[in-house]
Amino acid sequence: GMEFDKWGLPVLNERTLQSTIPNVLFGGDAAFGPKNIIWAVAHGHEAAVSIDKMLSGEDPNDRPLPAVQMISQKMGIHEWSYDNAIDPDQRNKVPWAPAEQTLTNIGVEVELGFDPQLALREASRCLNCDAQTVFTGNKCIECDACVDICPMDCITFTDDGEEAELRQRLTAPALNLTQDLYVGGDLKTGRVMVKDEDVCLHCGLCAERCPTGAWDMQKFFLEMTHAGPQCRSPGRKAA
Ligand code: SF4
Ligand code: SF4
Protein backbone atom coordinates (compact mmCIF):
# COMPACT_ATOMS: atom_id res chain seq x y z
CA GLY A 1 0.00 0.00 0.00
CA MET A 2 0.88 3.65 0.01
CA GLU A 3 3.11 4.98 2.79
CA PHE A 4 2.21 8.09 4.78
CA ASP A 5 4.39 10.20 7.08
CA LYS A 6 3.69 11.30 10.66
CA TRP A 7 1.58 14.22 9.38
CA GLY A 8 -0.62 11.89 7.39
CA LEU A 9 0.85 13.11 4.12
CA PRO A 10 1.99 10.67 1.42
CA VAL A 11 5.70 9.81 1.36
CA LEU A 12 6.89 11.34 -1.92
CA ASN A 13 9.91 11.49 -4.15
CA GLU A 14 10.48 15.27 -4.00
CA ARG A 15 11.87 15.41 -7.53
CA THR A 16 9.24 13.38 -9.34
CA LEU A 17 6.28 13.80 -6.91
CA GLN A 18 5.69 10.04 -7.14
CA SER A 19 4.31 8.32 -4.07
CA THR A 20 5.44 4.89 -2.90
CA ILE A 21 3.03 3.62 -5.56
CA PRO A 22 5.00 5.13 -8.46
CA ASN A 23 2.10 5.74 -10.81
CA VAL A 24 0.21 7.74 -8.16
CA LEU A 25 1.51 11.31 -7.96
CA PHE A 26 0.65 14.21 -5.66
CA GLY A 27 0.79 17.99 -5.90
CA GLY A 28 -0.47 21.09 -4.12
CA ASP A 29 -1.44 20.98 -0.44
CA ALA A 30 -1.90 17.20 -0.62
CA ALA A 31 1.81 16.76 -1.39
CA PHE A 32 3.78 18.61 1.30
CA GLY A 33 1.11 20.39 3.31
CA PRO A 34 -0.18 23.96 2.89
CA LYS A 35 1.76 26.10 0.44
CA ASN A 36 0.54 28.71 -2.04
CA ILE A 37 -1.04 28.44 -5.48
CA ILE A 38 2.33 29.07 -7.18
CA TRP A 39 3.71 25.89 -5.63
CA ALA A 40 0.59 23.98 -6.63
CA VAL A 41 0.99 25.03 -10.29
CA ALA A 42 4.71 24.14 -10.19
CA HIS A 43 3.88 20.72 -8.73
CA GLY A 44 1.37 20.20 -11.54
CA HIS A 45 4.04 20.95 -14.15
CA GLU A 46 6.63 18.72 -12.47
CA ALA A 47 4.16 15.85 -12.09
CA ALA A 48 3.22 16.22 -15.77
CA VAL A 49 6.91 15.84 -16.69
CA SER A 50 7.08 12.66 -14.56
CA ILE A 51 3.98 11.26 -16.25
CA ASP A 52 5.30 12.15 -19.72
CA LYS A 53 8.58 10.38 -18.95
CA MET A 54 6.88 7.29 -17.56
CA LEU A 55 4.63 7.06 -20.63
CA SER A 56 7.72 7.44 -22.83
CA GLY A 57 9.55 4.64 -21.02
CA GLU A 58 12.07 7.04 -19.46
CA ASP A 59 13.31 7.42 -15.88
CA PRO A 60 11.28 10.25 -14.26
CA ASN A 61 14.25 10.95 -11.96
CA ASP A 62 16.18 12.15 -15.01
CA ARG A 63 14.80 15.70 -14.99
CA PRO A 64 15.10 18.05 -17.98
CA LEU A 65 17.16 21.18 -17.44
CA PRO A 66 15.59 24.64 -17.75
CA ALA A 67 16.59 27.02 -20.53
CA VAL A 68 18.69 29.95 -19.35
CA GLN A 69 19.18 33.04 -21.47
CA MET A 70 21.19 36.19 -20.84
CA ILE A 71 20.22 39.13 -23.05
CA SER A 72 22.15 42.39 -23.23
CA GLN A 73 20.26 45.14 -21.44
CA LYS A 74 22.38 48.26 -21.63
CA MET A 75 20.77 51.66 -21.22
CA GLY A 76 19.41 53.50 -24.27
CA ILE A 77 16.23 51.66 -25.20
CA HIS A 78 16.44 49.74 -21.92
CA GLU A 79 16.83 52.93 -19.83
CA TRP A 80 13.52 52.26 -18.08
CA SER A 81 15.03 49.10 -16.57
CA TYR A 82 17.32 51.26 -14.48
CA ASP A 83 14.68 53.78 -13.39
CA ASN A 84 14.48 52.60 -9.82
CA ALA A 85 16.21 54.72 -7.25
CA ILE A 86 17.72 53.14 -4.15
CA ASP A 87 14.98 53.55 -1.62
CA PRO A 88 15.24 52.80 2.12
CA ASP A 89 11.43 52.38 2.29
CA GLN A 90 10.21 49.32 4.12
CA ARG A 91 8.08 46.85 2.19
CA ASN A 92 4.51 48.14 1.87
CA LYS A 93 1.98 46.03 3.72
CA VAL A 94 -0.86 44.54 1.69
CA PRO A 95 -4.09 46.00 3.17
CA TRP A 96 -6.49 43.52 4.83
CA ALA A 97 -10.27 43.53 4.96
CA PRO A 98 -11.58 44.30 8.51
CA ALA A 99 -11.23 41.30 10.87
CA GLU A 100 -14.91 41.52 11.88
CA GLN A 101 -15.79 40.68 8.26
CA THR A 102 -13.12 38.08 7.52
CA LEU A 103 -13.60 36.19 10.81
CA THR A 104 -17.34 35.93 10.40
CA ASN A 105 -17.54 35.14 6.68
CA ILE A 106 -15.11 32.66 5.12
CA GLY A 107 -16.08 33.95 1.68
CA VAL A 108 -14.47 37.36 2.29
CA GLU A 109 -10.99 37.73 0.77
CA VAL A 110 -8.53 38.71 3.54
CA GLU A 111 -5.87 40.43 1.40
CA LEU A 112 -7.29 43.32 -0.60
CA GLY A 113 -4.23 43.82 -2.78
CA PHE A 114 -2.50 47.09 -3.65
CA ASP A 115 -4.26 49.95 -5.39
CA PRO A 116 -2.48 51.07 -8.61
CA GLN A 117 -0.57 53.85 -6.82
CA LEU A 118 0.78 51.60 -4.04
CA ALA A 119 1.55 48.84 -6.55
CA LEU A 120 3.70 51.27 -8.56
CA ARG A 121 5.51 52.42 -5.41
CA GLU A 122 6.17 48.83 -4.36
CA ALA A 123 7.40 47.87 -7.83
CA SER A 124 9.81 50.80 -7.87
CA ARG A 125 11.69 49.31 -4.89
CA CYS A 126 12.95 46.59 -7.27
CA LEU A 127 16.73 46.51 -7.44
CA ASN A 128 16.98 44.93 -10.91
CA CYS A 129 18.52 41.74 -9.55
CA ASP A 130 17.67 40.09 -12.88
CA ALA A 131 20.04 42.45 -14.75
CA GLN A 132 23.47 40.92 -14.16
CA THR A 133 26.89 42.45 -14.68
CA VAL A 134 28.85 40.28 -17.13
CA PHE A 135 32.60 40.80 -17.57
CA THR A 136 34.63 39.74 -20.64
CA GLY A 137 38.31 39.98 -19.72
CA ASN A 138 39.81 39.88 -23.19
CA LYS A 139 37.86 43.04 -24.17
CA CYS A 140 39.13 45.01 -21.15
CA ILE A 141 41.91 47.61 -21.66
CA GLU A 142 42.24 48.22 -17.90
CA CYS A 143 41.42 51.91 -18.18
CA ASP A 144 39.76 51.91 -14.71
CA ALA A 145 36.78 53.95 -15.97
CA CYS A 146 34.39 51.43 -14.40
CA VAL A 147 36.28 51.61 -11.10
CA ASP A 148 35.91 55.39 -11.11
CA ILE A 149 32.21 55.48 -11.85
CA CYS A 150 31.01 52.63 -9.63
CA PRO A 151 29.04 54.30 -6.80
CA MET A 152 29.72 51.38 -4.47
CA ASP A 153 33.49 50.94 -5.02
CA CYS A 154 32.82 47.30 -5.71
CA ILE A 155 35.19 46.81 -8.69
CA THR A 156 38.93 46.31 -8.14
CA PHE A 157 41.70 45.38 -10.59
CA THR A 158 44.46 43.68 -8.67
CA ASP A 159 46.85 40.73 -8.52
CA ASP A 160 45.20 37.37 -7.97
CA GLY A 161 45.46 35.69 -4.56
CA GLU A 162 43.81 33.39 -2.06
CA GLU A 163 40.19 34.39 -1.48
CA ALA A 164 40.48 35.29 2.21
CA GLU A 165 43.41 37.60 1.58
CA LEU A 166 41.97 38.95 -1.69
CA ARG A 167 38.77 39.98 0.09
CA GLN A 168 40.79 42.21 2.45
CA ARG A 169 42.67 44.18 -0.20
CA LEU A 170 39.77 45.22 -2.43
CA THR A 171 38.98 48.94 -2.73
CA ALA A 172 36.16 48.24 -0.27
CA PRO A 173 36.94 45.01 1.63
CA ALA A 174 34.37 42.30 0.90
CA LEU A 175 33.40 41.19 4.38
CA ASN A 176 30.18 39.28 3.72
CA LEU A 177 31.51 35.74 3.30
CA THR A 178 28.10 34.41 2.29
CA GLN A 179 28.37 36.35 -0.99
CA ASP A 180 30.75 35.05 -3.66
CA LEU A 181 33.31 37.30 -5.28
CA TYR A 182 33.04 37.70 -9.05
CA VAL A 183 36.59 37.18 -10.37
CA GLY A 184 37.38 37.73 -14.05
CA GLY A 185 40.74 36.93 -15.64
CA ASP A 186 42.16 37.01 -19.17
CA LEU A 187 43.57 40.53 -18.68
CA LYS A 188 46.66 41.63 -20.59
CA THR A 189 48.58 42.60 -17.45
CA GLY A 190 47.89 39.24 -15.79
CA ARG A 191 45.84 40.91 -13.05
CA VAL A 192 42.25 39.97 -12.24
CA MET A 193 39.03 41.95 -12.02
CA VAL A 194 37.31 41.35 -8.68
CA LYS A 195 33.77 42.51 -7.99
CA ASP A 196 32.00 42.27 -4.66
CA GLU A 197 28.51 41.02 -5.52
CA ASP A 198 27.29 41.88 -2.05
CA VAL A 199 27.17 45.63 -2.59
CA CYS A 200 26.52 45.93 -6.35
CA LEU A 201 23.37 48.00 -7.01
CA HIS A 202 22.89 46.71 -10.58
CA CYS A 203 22.83 50.35 -11.61
CA GLY A 204 24.49 49.60 -14.98
CA LEU A 205 26.92 52.54 -14.81
CA CYS A 206 30.01 50.32 -15.27
CA ALA A 207 28.61 48.92 -18.53
CA GLU A 208 27.55 52.39 -19.66
CA ARG A 209 30.99 53.86 -19.02
CA CYS A 210 33.12 50.98 -20.34
CA PRO A 211 34.59 52.04 -23.73
CA THR A 212 35.11 48.50 -25.03
CA GLY A 213 32.01 46.59 -23.96
CA ALA A 214 34.01 44.50 -21.47
CA TRP A 215 31.19 45.13 -18.98
CA ASP A 216 27.71 44.34 -20.16
CA MET A 217 24.41 44.28 -18.29
CA GLN A 218 22.51 41.15 -19.23
CA LYS A 219 18.97 40.26 -18.25
CA PHE A 220 18.51 36.74 -16.89
CA PHE A 221 15.64 34.65 -18.25
CA LEU A 222 14.76 31.22 -16.88
CA GLU A 223 12.33 29.03 -18.76
CA MET A 224 11.35 25.78 -17.06
CA THR A 225 10.98 22.75 -19.30
CA HIS A 226 7.43 21.45 -19.26
CA ALA A 227 5.92 18.15 -20.32
CA GLY A 228 6.16 17.41 -24.04
CA PRO A 229 8.87 16.31 -26.48
CA GLN A 230 11.35 18.82 -25.02
CA CYS A 231 11.37 17.01 -21.64
CA ARG A 232 12.30 13.66 -23.18
CA SER A 233 15.78 12.41 -23.99
CA PRO A 234 17.67 13.63 -25.89
CA GLY A 235 15.79 16.82 -25.11
CA ARG A 236 16.86 20.15 -23.74
CA LYS A 237 20.07 19.42 -21.90
CA ALA A 238 22.08 22.61 -22.15
CA ALA A 239 21.39 25.13 -19.42
S1 SF4 B 1 26.28 47.81 -11.69
FE1 SF4 B 1 26.69 49.76 -10.62
S2 SF4 B 1 27.15 49.15 -8.51
FE2 SF4 B 1 27.34 47.31 -9.77
S3 SF4 B 1 29.49 47.19 -10.34
FE3 SF4 B 1 28.45 48.28 -11.99
S4 SF4 B 1 28.66 50.44 -11.42
FE4 SF4 B 1 29.11 49.25 -9.59
S1 SF4 C 1 35.81 50.44 -18.11
FE1 SF4 C 1 35.85 48.56 -19.35
S2 SF4 C 1 37.82 48.58 -20.33
FE2 SF4 C 1 37.96 50.04 -18.65
S3 SF4 C 1 38.74 48.86 -16.91
FE3 SF4 C 1 36.52 48.77 -16.77
S4 SF4 C 1 35.98 46.89 -17.86
FE4 SF4 C 1 38.06 47.39 -18.46
GROMACS .gro file of C-alpha atoms and ligand atoms in nm:
model
  255
    1GLY     CA    1   0.000   0.000   0.000
    2MET     CA    2   0.088   0.365   0.001
    3GLU     CA    3   0.311   0.498   0.279
    4PHE     CA    4   0.221   0.809   0.478
    5ASP     CA    5   0.439   1.020   0.708
    6LYS     CA    6   0.369   1.130   1.066
    7TRP     CA    7   0.158   1.422   0.938
    8GLY     CA    8  -0.062   1.189   0.739
    9LEU     CA    9   0.085   1.311   0.412
   10PRO     CA   10   0.199   1.067   0.142
   11VAL     CA   11   0.570   0.981   0.136
   12LEU     CA   12   0.689   1.134  -0.192
   13ASN     CA   13   0.991   1.149  -0.415
   14GLU     CA   14   1.048   1.527  -0.400
   15ARG     CA   15   1.187   1.541  -0.753
   16THR     CA   16   0.924   1.338  -0.934
   17LEU     CA   17   0.628   1.380  -0.691
   18GLN     CA   18   0.569   1.004  -0.714
   19SER     CA   19   0.431   0.832  -0.407
   20THR     CA   20   0.544   0.489  -0.290
   21ILE     CA   21   0.303   0.362  -0.556
   22PRO     CA   22   0.500   0.513  -0.846
   23ASN     CA   23   0.210   0.574  -1.081
   24VAL     CA   24   0.021   0.774  -0.816
   25LEU     CA   25   0.151   1.131  -0.796
   26PHE     CA   26   0.065   1.421  -0.566
   27GLY     CA   27   0.079   1.799  -0.590
   28GLY     CA   28  -0.047   2.109  -0.412
   29ASP     CA   29  -0.144   2.098  -0.044
   30ALA     CA   30  -0.190   1.720  -0.062
   31ALA     CA   31   0.181   1.676  -0.139
   32PHE     CA   32   0.378   1.861   0.130
   33GLY     CA   33   0.111   2.039   0.331
   34PRO     CA   34  -0.018   2.396   0.289
   35LYS     CA   35   0.176   2.610   0.044
   36ASN     CA   36   0.054   2.871  -0.204
   37ILE     CA   37  -0.104   2.844  -0.548
   38ILE     CA   38   0.233   2.907  -0.718
   39TRP     CA   39   0.371   2.589  -0.563
   40ALA     CA   40   0.059   2.398  -0.663
   41VAL     CA   41   0.099   2.503  -1.029
   42ALA     CA   42   0.471   2.414  -1.019
   43HIS     CA   43   0.388   2.072  -0.873
   44GLY     CA   44   0.137   2.020  -1.154
   45HIS     CA   45   0.404   2.095  -1.415
   46GLU     CA   46   0.663   1.872  -1.247
   47ALA     CA   47   0.416   1.585  -1.209
   48ALA     CA   48   0.322   1.622  -1.577
   49VAL     CA   49   0.691   1.584  -1.669
   50SER     CA   50   0.708   1.266  -1.456
   51ILE     CA   51   0.398   1.126  -1.625
   52ASP     CA   52   0.530   1.215  -1.972
   53LYS     CA   53   0.858   1.038  -1.895
   54MET     CA   54   0.688   0.729  -1.756
   55LEU     CA   55   0.463   0.706  -2.063
   56SER     CA   56   0.772   0.744  -2.283
   57GLY     CA   57   0.955   0.464  -2.102
   58GLU     CA   58   1.207   0.704  -1.946
   59ASP     CA   59   1.331   0.742  -1.588
   60PRO     CA   60   1.128   1.025  -1.426
   61ASN     CA   61   1.425   1.095  -1.196
   62ASP     CA   62   1.618   1.215  -1.501
   63ARG     CA   63   1.480   1.570  -1.499
   64PRO     CA   64   1.510   1.805  -1.798
   65LEU     CA   65   1.716   2.118  -1.744
   66PRO     CA   66   1.559   2.464  -1.775
   67ALA     CA   67   1.659   2.702  -2.053
   68VAL     CA   68   1.869   2.995  -1.935
   69GLN     CA   69   1.918   3.304  -2.147
   70MET     CA   70   2.119   3.619  -2.084
   71ILE     CA   71   2.022   3.913  -2.305
   72SER     CA   72   2.215   4.239  -2.323
   73GLN     CA   73   2.026   4.514  -2.144
   74LYS     CA   74   2.238   4.826  -2.163
   75MET     CA   75   2.077   5.166  -2.122
   76GLY     CA   76   1.941   5.350  -2.427
   77ILE     CA   77   1.623   5.166  -2.520
   78HIS     CA   78   1.644   4.974  -2.192
   79GLU     CA   79   1.683   5.293  -1.983
   80TRP     CA   80   1.352   5.226  -1.808
   81SER     CA   81   1.503   4.910  -1.657
   82TYR     CA   82   1.732   5.126  -1.448
   83ASP     CA   83   1.468   5.378  -1.339
   84ASN     CA   84   1.448   5.260  -0.982
   85ALA     CA   85   1.621   5.472  -0.725
   86ILE     CA   86   1.772   5.314  -0.415
   87ASP     CA   87   1.498   5.355  -0.162
   88PRO     CA   88   1.524   5.280   0.212
   89ASP     CA   89   1.143   5.238   0.229
   90GLN     CA   90   1.021   4.932   0.412
   91ARG     CA   91   0.808   4.685   0.219
   92ASN     CA   92   0.451   4.814   0.187
   93LYS     CA   93   0.198   4.603   0.372
   94VAL     CA   94  -0.086   4.454   0.169
   95PRO     CA   95  -0.409   4.600   0.317
   96TRP     CA   96  -0.649   4.352   0.483
   97ALA     CA   97  -1.027   4.353   0.496
   98PRO     CA   98  -1.158   4.430   0.851
   99ALA     CA   99  -1.123   4.130   1.087
  100GLU     CA  100  -1.491   4.152   1.188
  101GLN     CA  101  -1.579   4.068   0.826
  102THR     CA  102  -1.312   3.808   0.752
  103LEU     CA  103  -1.360   3.619   1.081
  104THR     CA  104  -1.734   3.593   1.040
  105ASN     CA  105  -1.754   3.514   0.668
  106ILE     CA  106  -1.511   3.266   0.512
  107GLY     CA  107  -1.608   3.395   0.168
  108VAL     CA  108  -1.447   3.736   0.229
  109GLU     CA  109  -1.099   3.773   0.077
  110VAL     CA  110  -0.853   3.871   0.354
  111GLU     CA  111  -0.587   4.043   0.140
  112LEU     CA  112  -0.729   4.332  -0.060
  113GLY     CA  113  -0.423   4.382  -0.278
  114PHE     CA  114  -0.250   4.709  -0.365
  115ASP     CA  115  -0.426   4.995  -0.539
  116PRO     CA  116  -0.248   5.107  -0.861
  117GLN     CA  117  -0.057   5.385  -0.682
  118LEU     CA  118   0.078   5.160  -0.404
  119ALA     CA  119   0.155   4.884  -0.655
  120LEU     CA  120   0.370   5.127  -0.856
  121ARG     CA  121   0.551   5.242  -0.541
  122GLU     CA  122   0.617   4.883  -0.436
  123ALA     CA  123   0.740   4.787  -0.783
  124SER     CA  124   0.981   5.080  -0.787
  125ARG     CA  125   1.169   4.931  -0.489
  126CYS     CA  126   1.295   4.659  -0.727
  127LEU     CA  127   1.673   4.651  -0.744
  128ASN     CA  128   1.698   4.493  -1.091
  129CYS     CA  129   1.852   4.174  -0.955
  130ASP     CA  130   1.767   4.009  -1.288
  131ALA     CA  131   2.004   4.245  -1.475
  132GLN     CA  132   2.347   4.092  -1.416
  133THR     CA  133   2.689   4.245  -1.468
  134VAL     CA  134   2.885   4.028  -1.713
  135PHE     CA  135   3.260   4.080  -1.757
  136THR     CA  136   3.463   3.974  -2.064
  137GLY     CA  137   3.831   3.998  -1.972
  138ASN     CA  138   3.981   3.988  -2.319
  139LYS     CA  139   3.786   4.304  -2.417
  140CYS     CA  140   3.913   4.501  -2.115
  141ILE     CA  141   4.191   4.761  -2.166
  142GLU     CA  142   4.224   4.822  -1.790
  143CYS     CA  143   4.142   5.191  -1.818
  144ASP     CA  144   3.976   5.191  -1.471
  145ALA     CA  145   3.678   5.395  -1.597
  146CYS     CA  146   3.439   5.143  -1.440
  147VAL     CA  147   3.628   5.161  -1.110
  148ASP     CA  148   3.591   5.539  -1.111
  149ILE     CA  149   3.221   5.548  -1.185
  150CYS     CA  150   3.101   5.263  -0.963
  151PRO     CA  151   2.904   5.430  -0.680
  152MET     CA  152   2.972   5.138  -0.447
  153ASP     CA  153   3.349   5.094  -0.502
  154CYS     CA  154   3.282   4.730  -0.571
  155ILE     CA  155   3.519   4.681  -0.869
  156THR     CA  156   3.893   4.631  -0.814
  157PHE     CA  157   4.170   4.538  -1.059
  158THR     CA  158   4.446   4.368  -0.867
  159ASP     CA  159   4.685   4.073  -0.852
  160ASP     CA  160   4.520   3.737  -0.797
  161GLY     CA  161   4.546   3.569  -0.456
  162GLU     CA  162   4.381   3.339  -0.206
  163GLU     CA  163   4.019   3.439  -0.148
  164ALA     CA  164   4.048   3.529   0.221
  165GLU     CA  165   4.341   3.760   0.158
  166LEU     CA  166   4.197   3.895  -0.169
  167ARG     CA  167   3.877   3.998   0.009
  168GLN     CA  168   4.079   4.221   0.245
  169ARG     CA  169   4.267   4.418  -0.020
  170LEU     CA  170   3.977   4.522  -0.243
  171THR     CA  171   3.898   4.894  -0.273
  172ALA     CA  172   3.616   4.824  -0.027
  173PRO     CA  173   3.694   4.501   0.163
  174ALA     CA  174   3.437   4.230   0.090
  175LEU     CA  175   3.340   4.119   0.438
  176ASN     CA  176   3.018   3.928   0.372
  177LEU     CA  177   3.151   3.574   0.330
  178THR     CA  178   2.810   3.441   0.229
  179GLN     CA  179   2.837   3.635  -0.099
  180ASP     CA  180   3.075   3.505  -0.366
  181LEU     CA  181   3.331   3.730  -0.528
  182TYR     CA  182   3.304   3.770  -0.905
  183VAL     CA  183   3.659   3.718  -1.037
  184GLY     CA  184   3.738   3.773  -1.405
  185GLY     CA  185   4.074   3.693  -1.564
  186ASP     CA  186   4.216   3.701  -1.917
  187LEU     CA  187   4.357   4.053  -1.868
  188LYS     CA  188   4.666   4.163  -2.059
  189THR     CA  189   4.858   4.260  -1.745
  190GLY     CA  190   4.789   3.924  -1.579
  191ARG     CA  191   4.584   4.091  -1.305
  192VAL     CA  192   4.225   3.997  -1.224
  193MET     CA  193   3.903   4.195  -1.202
  194VAL     CA  194   3.731   4.135  -0.868
  195LYS     CA  195   3.377   4.251  -0.799
  196ASP     CA  196   3.200   4.227  -0.466
  197GLU     CA  197   2.851   4.102  -0.552
  198ASP     CA  198   2.729   4.188  -0.205
  199VAL     CA  199   2.717   4.563  -0.259
  200CYS     CA  200   2.652   4.593  -0.635
  201LEU     CA  201   2.337   4.800  -0.701
  202HIS     CA  202   2.289   4.671  -1.058
  203CYS     CA  203   2.283   5.035  -1.161
  204GLY     CA  204   2.449   4.960  -1.498
  205LEU     CA  205   2.692   5.254  -1.481
  206CYS     CA  206   3.001   5.032  -1.527
  207ALA     CA  207   2.861   4.892  -1.853
  208GLU     CA  208   2.755   5.239  -1.966
  209ARG     CA  209   3.099   5.386  -1.902
  210CYS     CA  210   3.312   5.098  -2.034
  211PRO     CA  211   3.459   5.204  -2.373
  212THR     CA  212   3.511   4.850  -2.503
  213GLY     CA  213   3.201   4.659  -2.396
  214ALA     CA  214   3.401   4.450  -2.147
  215TRP     CA  215   3.119   4.513  -1.898
  216ASP     CA  216   2.771   4.434  -2.016
  217MET     CA  217   2.441   4.428  -1.829
  218GLN     CA  218   2.251   4.115  -1.923
  219LYS     CA  219   1.897   4.026  -1.825
  220PHE     CA  220   1.851   3.674  -1.689
  221PHE     CA  221   1.564   3.465  -1.825
  222LEU     CA  222   1.476   3.122  -1.688
  223GLU     CA  223   1.233   2.903  -1.876
  224MET     CA  224   1.135   2.578  -1.706
  225THR     CA  225   1.098   2.275  -1.930
  226HIS     CA  226   0.743   2.145  -1.926
  227ALA     CA  227   0.592   1.815  -2.032
  228GLY     CA  228   0.616   1.741  -2.404
  229PRO     CA  229   0.887   1.631  -2.648
  230GLN     CA  230   1.135   1.882  -2.502
  231CYS     CA  231   1.137   1.701  -2.164
  232ARG     CA  232   1.230   1.366  -2.318
  233SER     CA  233   1.578   1.241  -2.399
  234PRO     CA  234   1.767   1.363  -2.589
  235GLY     CA  235   1.579   1.682  -2.511
  236ARG     CA  236   1.686   2.015  -2.374
  237LYS     CA  237   2.007   1.942  -2.190
  238ALA     CA  238   2.208   2.261  -2.215
  239ALA     CA  239   2.139   2.513  -1.942
  240SF4     S1  240   2.628   4.781  -1.169
  240SF4    FE1  241   2.669   4.976  -1.062
  240SF4     S2  242   2.715   4.915  -0.851
  240SF4    FE2  243   2.734   4.731  -0.977
  240SF4     S3  244   2.949   4.719  -1.034
  240SF4    FE3  245   2.845   4.828  -1.199
  240SF4     S4  246   2.866   5.044  -1.142
  240SF4    FE4  247   2.911   4.925  -0.959
  241SF4     S1  248   3.581   5.044  -1.811
  241SF4    FE1  249   3.585   4.856  -1.935
  241SF4     S2  250   3.782   4.858  -2.033
  241SF4    FE2  251   3.796   5.004  -1.865
  241SF4     S3  252   3.874   4.886  -1.691
  241SF4    FE3  253   3.652   4.877  -1.677
  241SF4     S4  254   3.598   4.689  -1.786
  241SF4    FE4  255   3.806   4.739  -1.846
   0.00000   0.00000   0.00000
